[in-house]
PDB file of N, CA and C in Angstrom:
ATOM      1  N   MET A  30      47.831  48.301 -66.247  1.00  0.00           N
ATOM      2  CA  MET A  30      47.168  47.737 -65.082  1.00  0.00           C
ATOM      3  C   MET A  30      45.866  48.511 -64.829  1.00  0.00           C
ATOM      4  N   ALA A  31      44.802  47.806 -64.638  1.00  0.00           N
ATOM      5  CA  ALA A  31      43.497  48.442 -64.434  1.00  0.00           C
ATOM      6  C   ALA A  31      43.375  48.987 -63.015  1.00  0.00           C
ATOM      7  N   LYS A  32      42.775  50.148 -62.895  1.00  0.00           N
ATOM      8  CA  LYS A  32      42.536  50.730 -61.577  1.00  0.00           C
ATOM      9  C   LYS A  32      41.328  50.059 -60.944  1.00  0.00           C
ATOM     10  N   GLU A  33      41.373  49.938 -59.644  1.00  0.00           N
ATOM     11  CA  GLU A  33      40.209  49.412 -58.934  1.00  0.00           C
ATOM     12  C   GLU A  33      39.169  50.521 -58.865  1.00  0.00           C
ATOM     13  N   ILE A  34      38.001  50.241 -59.408  1.00  0.00           N
ATOM     14  CA  ILE A  34      36.948  51.250 -59.479  1.00  0.00           C
ATOM     15  C   ILE A  34      36.334  51.495 -58.103  1.00  0.00           C
ATOM     16  N   PHE A  35      36.134  50.440 -57.358  1.00  0.00           N
ATOM     17  CA  PHE A  35      35.476  50.552 -56.062  1.00  0.00           C
ATOM     18  C   PHE A  35      36.498  50.401 -54.947  1.00  0.00           C
ATOM     19  N   LYS A  36      36.480  51.336 -54.012  1.00  0.00           N
ATOM     20  CA  LYS A  36      37.381  51.266 -52.871  1.00  0.00           C
ATOM     21  C   LYS A  36      36.922  50.171 -51.917  1.00  0.00           C
ATOM     22  N   THR A  37      37.883  49.529 -51.316  1.00  0.00           N
ATOM     23  CA  THR A  37      37.586  48.541 -50.281  1.00  0.00           C
ATOM     24  C   THR A  37      37.447  49.289 -48.961  1.00  0.00           C
ATOM     25  N   ARG A  38      36.353  49.039 -48.282  1.00  0.00           N
ATOM     26  CA  ARG A  38      36.088  49.702 -47.002  1.00  0.00           C
ATOM     27  C   ARG A  38      35.857  48.669 -45.924  1.00  0.00           C
ATOM     28  N   GLU A  39      36.212  49.072 -44.719  1.00  0.00           N
ATOM     29  CA  GLU A  39      35.933  48.199 -43.582  1.00  0.00           C
ATOM     30  C   GLU A  39      34.483  48.400 -43.177  1.00  0.00           C
ATOM     31  N   ARG A  40      33.793  47.317 -43.043  1.00  0.00           N
ATOM     32  CA  ARG A  40      32.388  47.365 -42.628  1.00  0.00           C
ATOM     33  C   ARG A  40      32.212  46.414 -41.447  1.00  0.00           C
ATOM     34  N   MET A  41      31.340  46.806 -40.552  1.00  0.00           N
ATOM     35  CA  MET A  41      31.034  45.957 -39.409  1.00  0.00           C
ATOM     36  C   MET A  41      29.579  45.507 -39.533  1.00  0.00           C
ATOM     37  N   ILE A  42      29.392  44.212 -39.470  1.00  0.00           N
ATOM     38  CA  ILE A  42      28.060  43.628 -39.599  1.00  0.00           C
ATOM     39  C   ILE A  42      27.724  42.957 -38.271  1.00  0.00           C
ATOM     40  N   LEU A  43      26.645  43.400 -37.683  1.00  0.00           N
ATOM     41  CA  LEU A  43      26.205  42.895 -36.389  1.00  0.00           C
ATOM     42  C   LEU A  43      25.086  41.885 -36.603  1.00  0.00           C
ATOM     43  N   VAL A  44      25.257  40.686 -36.064  1.00  0.00           N
ATOM     44  CA  VAL A  44      24.205  39.669 -36.121  1.00  0.00           C
ATOM     45  C   VAL A  44      23.929  39.178 -34.707  1.00  0.00           C
ATOM     46  N   MET A  45      22.709  38.763 -34.475  1.00  0.00           N
ATOM     47  CA  MET A  45      22.312  38.345 -33.137  1.00  0.00           C
ATOM     48  C   MET A  45      22.154  36.825 -33.028  1.00  0.00           C
ATOM     49  N   LYS A  46      21.818  36.170 -34.118  1.00  0.00           N
ATOM     50  CA  LYS A  46      21.532  34.737 -34.070  1.00  0.00           C
ATOM     51  C   LYS A  46      22.690  33.939 -34.656  1.00  0.00           C
ATOM     52  N   TRP A  47      22.923  32.771 -34.085  1.00  0.00           N
ATOM     53  CA  TRP A  47      23.995  31.907 -34.575  1.00  0.00           C
ATOM     54  C   TRP A  47      23.753  31.494 -36.019  1.00  0.00           C
ATOM     55  N   ASP A  48      22.494  31.203 -36.378  1.00  0.00           N
ATOM     56  CA  ASP A  48      22.177  30.788 -37.755  1.00  0.00           C
ATOM     57  C   ASP A  48      22.585  31.873 -38.752  1.00  0.00           C
ATOM     58  N   ASN A  49      22.313  33.131 -38.408  1.00  0.00           N
ATOM     59  CA  ASN A  49      22.676  34.236 -39.288  1.00  0.00           C
ATOM     60  C   ASN A  49      24.188  34.375 -39.412  1.00  0.00           C
ATOM     61  N   LEU A  50      24.901  34.132 -38.315  1.00  0.00           N
ATOM     62  CA  LEU A  50      26.361  34.199 -38.354  1.00  0.00           C
ATOM     63  C   LEU A  50      26.929  33.123 -39.274  1.00  0.00           C
ATOM     64  N   ILE A  51      26.380  31.932 -39.208  1.00  0.00           N
ATOM     65  CA  ILE A  51      26.855  30.840 -40.052  1.00  0.00           C
ATOM     66  C   ILE A  51      26.638  31.164 -41.528  1.00  0.00           C
ATOM     67  N   ILE A  52      25.471  31.706 -41.865  1.00  0.00           N
ATOM     68  CA  ILE A  52      25.193  32.097 -43.254  1.00  0.00           C
ATOM     69  C   ILE A  52      26.168  33.179 -43.696  1.00  0.00           C
ATOM     70  N   LEU A  53      26.392  34.176 -42.860  1.00  0.00           N
ATOM     71  CA  LEU A  53      27.321  35.254 -43.188  1.00  0.00           C
ATOM     72  C   LEU A  53      28.731  34.713 -43.406  1.00  0.00           C
ATOM     73  N   GLN A  54      29.174  33.801 -42.548  1.00  0.00           N
ATOM     74  CA  GLN A  54      30.498  33.210 -42.699  1.00  0.00           C
ATOM     75  C   GLN A  54      30.615  32.443 -44.012  1.00  0.00           C
ATOM     76  N   GLU A  55      29.577  31.706 -44.394  1.00  0.00           N
ATOM     77  CA  GLU A  55      29.608  30.961 -45.659  1.00  0.00           C
ATOM     78  C   GLU A  55      29.752  31.898 -46.847  1.00  0.00           C
ATOM     79  N   VAL A  56      29.011  33.009 -46.827  1.00  0.00           N
ATOM     80  CA  VAL A  56      29.072  33.977 -47.923  1.00  0.00           C
ATOM     81  C   VAL A  56      30.461  34.601 -48.005  1.00  0.00           C
ATOM     82  N   LEU A  57      31.000  35.011 -46.861  1.00  0.00           N
ATOM     83  CA  LEU A  57      32.323  35.639 -46.849  1.00  0.00           C
ATOM     84  C   LEU A  57      33.416  34.656 -47.268  1.00  0.00           C
ATOM     85  N   ASN A  58      33.277  33.398 -46.860  1.00  0.00           N
ATOM     86  CA  ASN A  58      34.250  32.385 -47.271  1.00  0.00           C
ATOM     87  C   ASN A  58      34.182  32.148 -48.779  1.00  0.00           C
ATOM     88  N   ASP A  59      32.974  32.137 -49.338  1.00  0.00           N
ATOM     89  CA  ASP A  59      32.816  31.967 -50.789  1.00  0.00           C
ATOM     90  C   ASP A  59      33.460  33.118 -51.560  1.00  0.00           C
ATOM     91  N   LEU A  60      33.405  34.334 -50.989  1.00  0.00           N
ATOM     92  CA  LEU A  60      34.024  35.494 -51.627  1.00  0.00           C
ATOM     93  C   LEU A  60      35.541  35.513 -51.425  1.00  0.00           C
ATOM     94  N   GLY A  61      36.031  34.706 -50.510  1.00  0.00           N
ATOM     95  CA  GLY A  61      37.465  34.624 -50.259  1.00  0.00           C
ATOM     96  C   GLY A  61      38.043  35.815 -49.517  1.00  0.00           C
ATOM     97  N   VAL A  62      37.227  36.454 -48.679  1.00  0.00           N
ATOM     98  CA  VAL A  62      37.712  37.606 -47.912  1.00  0.00           C
ATOM     99  C   VAL A  62      37.975  37.186 -46.466  1.00  0.00           C
ATOM    100  N   THR A  63      38.886  37.892 -45.824  1.00  0.00           N
ATOM    101  CA  THR A  63      39.159  37.614 -44.419  1.00  0.00           C
ATOM    102  C   THR A  63      38.277  38.504 -43.548  1.00  0.00           C
ATOM    103  N   TYR A  64      37.965  38.012 -42.393  1.00  0.00           N
ATOM    104  CA  TYR A  64      37.090  38.744 -41.488  1.00  0.00           C
ATOM    105  C   TYR A  64      37.450  38.402 -40.054  1.00  0.00           C
ATOM    106  N   ASP A  65      36.978  39.225 -39.150  1.00  0.00           N
ATOM    107  CA  ASP A  65      37.223  39.054 -37.725  1.00  0.00           C
ATOM    108  C   ASP A  65      35.867  39.040 -37.028  1.00  0.00           C
ATOM    109  N   ILE A  66      35.694  38.122 -36.096  1.00  0.00           N
ATOM    110  CA  ILE A  66      34.425  38.032 -35.356  1.00  0.00           C
ATOM    111  C   ILE A  66      34.702  38.310 -33.881  1.00  0.00           C
ATOM    112  N   ARG A  67      33.896  39.190 -33.315  1.00  0.00           N
ATOM    113  CA  ARG A  67      33.953  39.455 -31.871  1.00  0.00           C
ATOM    114  C   ARG A  67      32.611  39.073 -31.271  1.00  0.00           C
ATOM    115  N   TYR A  68      32.670  38.440 -30.125  1.00  0.00           N
ATOM    116  CA  TYR A  68      31.461  37.988 -29.440  1.00  0.00           C
ATOM    117  C   TYR A  68      31.274  38.784 -28.154  1.00  0.00           C
ATOM    118  N   SER A  69      30.013  39.002 -27.801  1.00  0.00           N
ATOM    119  CA  SER A  69      29.741  39.618 -26.502  1.00  0.00           C
ATOM    120  C   SER A  69      29.973  38.563 -25.413  1.00  0.00           C
ATOM    121  N   LYS A  70      30.032  39.004 -24.184  1.00  0.00           N
ATOM    122  CA  LYS A  70      30.313  38.081 -23.077  1.00  0.00           C
ATOM    123  C   LYS A  70      29.286  36.968 -22.972  1.00  0.00           C
ATOM    124  N   ASP A  71      28.036  37.290 -23.291  1.00  0.00           N
ATOM    125  CA  ASP A  71      26.985  36.271 -23.183  1.00  0.00           C
ATOM    126  C   ASP A  71      26.662  35.615 -24.529  1.00  0.00           C
ATOM    127  N   ASP A  72      27.473  35.865 -25.550  1.00  0.00           N
ATOM    128  CA  ASP A  72      27.332  35.266 -26.889  1.00  0.00           C
ATOM    129  C   ASP A  72      26.032  35.625 -27.605  1.00  0.00           C
ATOM    130  N   THR A  73      25.358  36.698 -27.188  1.00  0.00           N
ATOM    131  CA  THR A  73      24.127  37.070 -27.883  1.00  0.00           C
ATOM    132  C   THR A  73      24.396  37.990 -29.060  1.00  0.00           C
ATOM    133  N   VAL A  74      25.544  38.655 -29.063  1.00  0.00           N
ATOM    134  CA  VAL A  74      25.871  39.605 -30.131  1.00  0.00           C
ATOM    135  C   VAL A  74      27.171  39.162 -30.788  1.00  0.00           C
ATOM    136  N   LYS A  75      27.139  39.112 -32.118  1.00  0.00           N
ATOM    137  CA  LYS A  75      28.330  38.768 -32.878  1.00  0.00           C
ATOM    138  C   LYS A  75      28.619  39.915 -33.826  1.00  0.00           C
ATOM    139  N   LEU A  76      29.798  40.510 -33.733  1.00  0.00           N
ATOM    140  CA  LEU A  76      30.184  41.626 -34.576  1.00  0.00           C
ATOM    141  C   LEU A  76      31.262  41.147 -35.537  1.00  0.00           C
ATOM    142  N   VAL A  77      30.944  41.181 -36.829  1.00  0.00           N
ATOM    143  CA  VAL A  77      31.869  40.723 -37.854  1.00  0.00           C
ATOM    144  C   VAL A  77      32.463  41.951 -38.537  1.00  0.00           C
ATOM    145  N   THR A  78      33.784  42.064 -38.512  1.00  0.00           N
ATOM    146  CA  THR A  78      34.478  43.149 -39.184  1.00  0.00           C
ATOM    147  C   THR A  78      35.116  42.584 -40.445  1.00  0.00           C
ATOM    148  N   VAL A  79      34.810  43.209 -41.583  1.00  0.00           N
ATOM    149  CA  VAL A  79      35.296  42.688 -42.866  1.00  0.00           C
ATOM    150  C   VAL A  79      35.594  43.850 -43.800  1.00  0.00           C
ATOM    151  N   LYS A  80      36.584  43.680 -44.669  1.00  0.00           N
ATOM    152  CA  LYS A  80      36.886  44.693 -45.678  1.00  0.00           C
ATOM    153  C   LYS A  80      36.320  44.213 -47.006  1.00  0.00           C
ATOM    154  N   LEU A  81      35.379  44.988 -47.546  1.00  0.00           N
ATOM    155  CA  LEU A  81      34.710  44.626 -48.795  1.00  0.00           C
ATOM    156  C   LEU A  81      34.603  45.839 -49.702  1.00  0.00           C
ATOM    157  N   ASN A  82      34.652  45.596 -51.011  1.00  0.00           N
ATOM    158  CA  ASN A  82      34.319  46.679 -51.935  1.00  0.00           C
ATOM    159  C   ASN A  82      32.810  46.660 -52.149  1.00  0.00           C
ATOM    160  N   LEU A  83      32.288  47.676 -52.792  1.00  0.00           N
ATOM    161  CA  LEU A  83      30.832  47.818 -52.914  1.00  0.00           C
ATOM    162  C   LEU A  83      30.147  46.636 -53.608  1.00  0.00           C
ATOM    163  N   PRO A  84      30.659  46.144 -54.770  1.00  0.00           N
ATOM    164  CA  PRO A  84      29.973  45.002 -55.404  1.00  0.00           C
ATOM    165  C   PRO A  84      29.913  43.770 -54.499  1.00  0.00           C
ATOM    166  N   ASN A  85      31.003  43.467 -53.815  1.00  0.00           N
ATOM    167  CA  ASN A  85      30.991  42.313 -52.911  1.00  0.00           C
ATOM    168  C   ASN A  85      30.051  42.543 -51.735  1.00  0.00           C
ATOM    169  N   PHE A  86      30.013  43.762 -51.212  1.00  0.00           N
ATOM    170  CA  PHE A  86      29.104  44.074 -50.119  1.00  0.00           C
ATOM    171  C   PHE A  86      27.654  43.905 -50.569  1.00  0.00           C
ATOM    172  N   MET A  87      27.359  44.322 -51.795  1.00  0.00           N
ATOM    173  CA  MET A  87      25.998  44.180 -52.317  1.00  0.00           C
ATOM    174  C   MET A  87      25.627  42.707 -52.453  1.00  0.00           C
ATOM    175  N   VAL A  88      26.579  41.864 -52.820  1.00  0.00           N
ATOM    176  CA  VAL A  88      26.334  40.420 -52.903  1.00  0.00           C
ATOM    177  C   VAL A  88      26.014  39.875 -51.514  1.00  0.00           C
ATOM    178  N   VAL A  89      26.809  40.262 -50.540  1.00  0.00           N
ATOM    179  CA  VAL A  89      26.600  39.795 -49.159  1.00  0.00           C
ATOM    180  C   VAL A  89      25.212  40.219 -48.670  1.00  0.00           C
ATOM    181  N   GLU A  90      24.874  41.492 -48.859  1.00  0.00           N
ATOM    182  CA  GLU A  90      23.559  41.984 -48.409  1.00  0.00           C
ATOM    183  C   GLU A  90      22.422  41.265 -49.116  1.00  0.00           C
ATOM    184  N   SER A  91      22.563  41.048 -50.399  1.00  0.00           N
ATOM    185  CA  SER A  91      21.517  40.384 -51.176  1.00  0.00           C
ATOM    186  C   SER A  91      21.250  38.971 -50.649  1.00  0.00           C
ATOM    187  N   ILE A  92      22.314  38.238 -50.384  1.00  0.00           N
ATOM    188  CA  ILE A  92      22.156  36.863 -49.891  1.00  0.00           C
ATOM    189  C   ILE A  92      21.552  36.858 -48.488  1.00  0.00           C
ATOM    190  N   LEU A  93      22.016  37.756 -47.632  1.00  0.00           N
ATOM    191  CA  LEU A  93      21.457  37.821 -46.273  1.00  0.00           C
ATOM    192  C   LEU A  93      19.965  38.151 -46.311  1.00  0.00           C
ATOM    193  N   LYS A  94      19.573  39.077 -47.185  1.00  0.00           N
ATOM    194  CA  LYS A  94      18.155  39.441 -47.298  1.00  0.00           C
ATOM    195  C   LYS A  94      17.323  38.283 -47.830  1.00  0.00           C
ATOM    196  N   LYS A  95      17.836  37.584 -48.858  1.00  0.00           N
ATOM    197  CA  LYS A  95      17.106  36.454 -49.439  1.00  0.00           C
ATOM    198  C   LYS A  95      16.888  35.343 -48.422  1.00  0.00           C
ATOM    199  N   LYS A  96      17.854  35.148 -47.528  1.00  0.00           N
ATOM    200  CA  LYS A  96      17.753  34.077 -46.534  1.00  0.00           C
ATOM    201  C   LYS A  96      17.020  34.539 -45.280  1.00  0.00           C
ATOM    202  N   GLY A  97      16.566  35.806 -45.267  1.00  0.00           N
ATOM    203  CA  GLY A  97      15.793  36.311 -44.142  1.00  0.00           C
ATOM    204  C   GLY A  97      16.598  36.592 -42.885  1.00  0.00           C
ATOM    205  N   CYS A  98      17.872  36.855 -43.041  1.00  0.00           N
ATOM    206  CA  CYS A  98      18.741  37.112 -41.888  1.00  0.00           C
ATOM    207  C   CYS A  98      18.501  38.521 -41.332  1.00  0.00           C
ATOM    208  N   GLU A  99      18.560  38.606 -40.032  1.00  0.00           N
ATOM    209  CA  GLU A  99      18.493  39.910 -39.359  1.00  0.00           C
ATOM    210  C   GLU A  99      19.921  40.344 -39.092  1.00  0.00           C
ATOM    211  N   TYR A 100      20.260  41.557 -39.532  1.00  0.00           N
ATOM    212  CA  TYR A 100      21.610  42.073 -39.348  1.00  0.00           C
ATOM    213  C   TYR A 100      21.586  43.584 -39.353  1.00  0.00           C
ATOM    214  N   THR A 101      22.659  44.180 -38.869  1.00  0.00           N
ATOM    215  CA  THR A 101      22.825  45.630 -38.874  1.00  0.00           C
ATOM    216  C   THR A 101      24.224  45.912 -39.401  1.00  0.00           C
ATOM    217  N   VAL A 102      24.332  46.897 -40.291  1.00  0.00           N
ATOM    218  CA  VAL A 102      25.625  47.244 -40.877  1.00  0.00           C
ATOM    219  C   VAL A 102      26.069  48.606 -40.368  1.00  0.00           C
ATOM    220  N   PHE A 103      27.305  48.655 -39.943  1.00  0.00           N
ATOM    221  CA  PHE A 103      27.936  49.919 -39.564  1.00  0.00           C
ATOM    222  C   PHE A 103      28.991  50.218 -40.614  1.00  0.00           C
ATOM    223  N   LYS A 104      28.826  51.325 -41.330  1.00  0.00           N
ATOM    224  CA  LYS A 104      29.761  51.618 -42.432  1.00  0.00           C
ATOM    225  C   LYS A 104      30.822  52.593 -42.011  1.00  0.00           C
TER     226      LYS A 104
END
């Protein structure tokens, strides 16, 4: 059995715009990972908590950057 080279870590991705959240959700759904979304009381801040390994995280970041999404990552 092959060892997993990259550890899966919990990462929190903060997005402010609904459009960016939708793009992030599409990417995470395509990767087949589960995630949790928390909203601020006024719906201006969306915090997505997801467990990703480094290669998958790099894919997510690459797509968000290409689409011009504004986001902040807490590792």
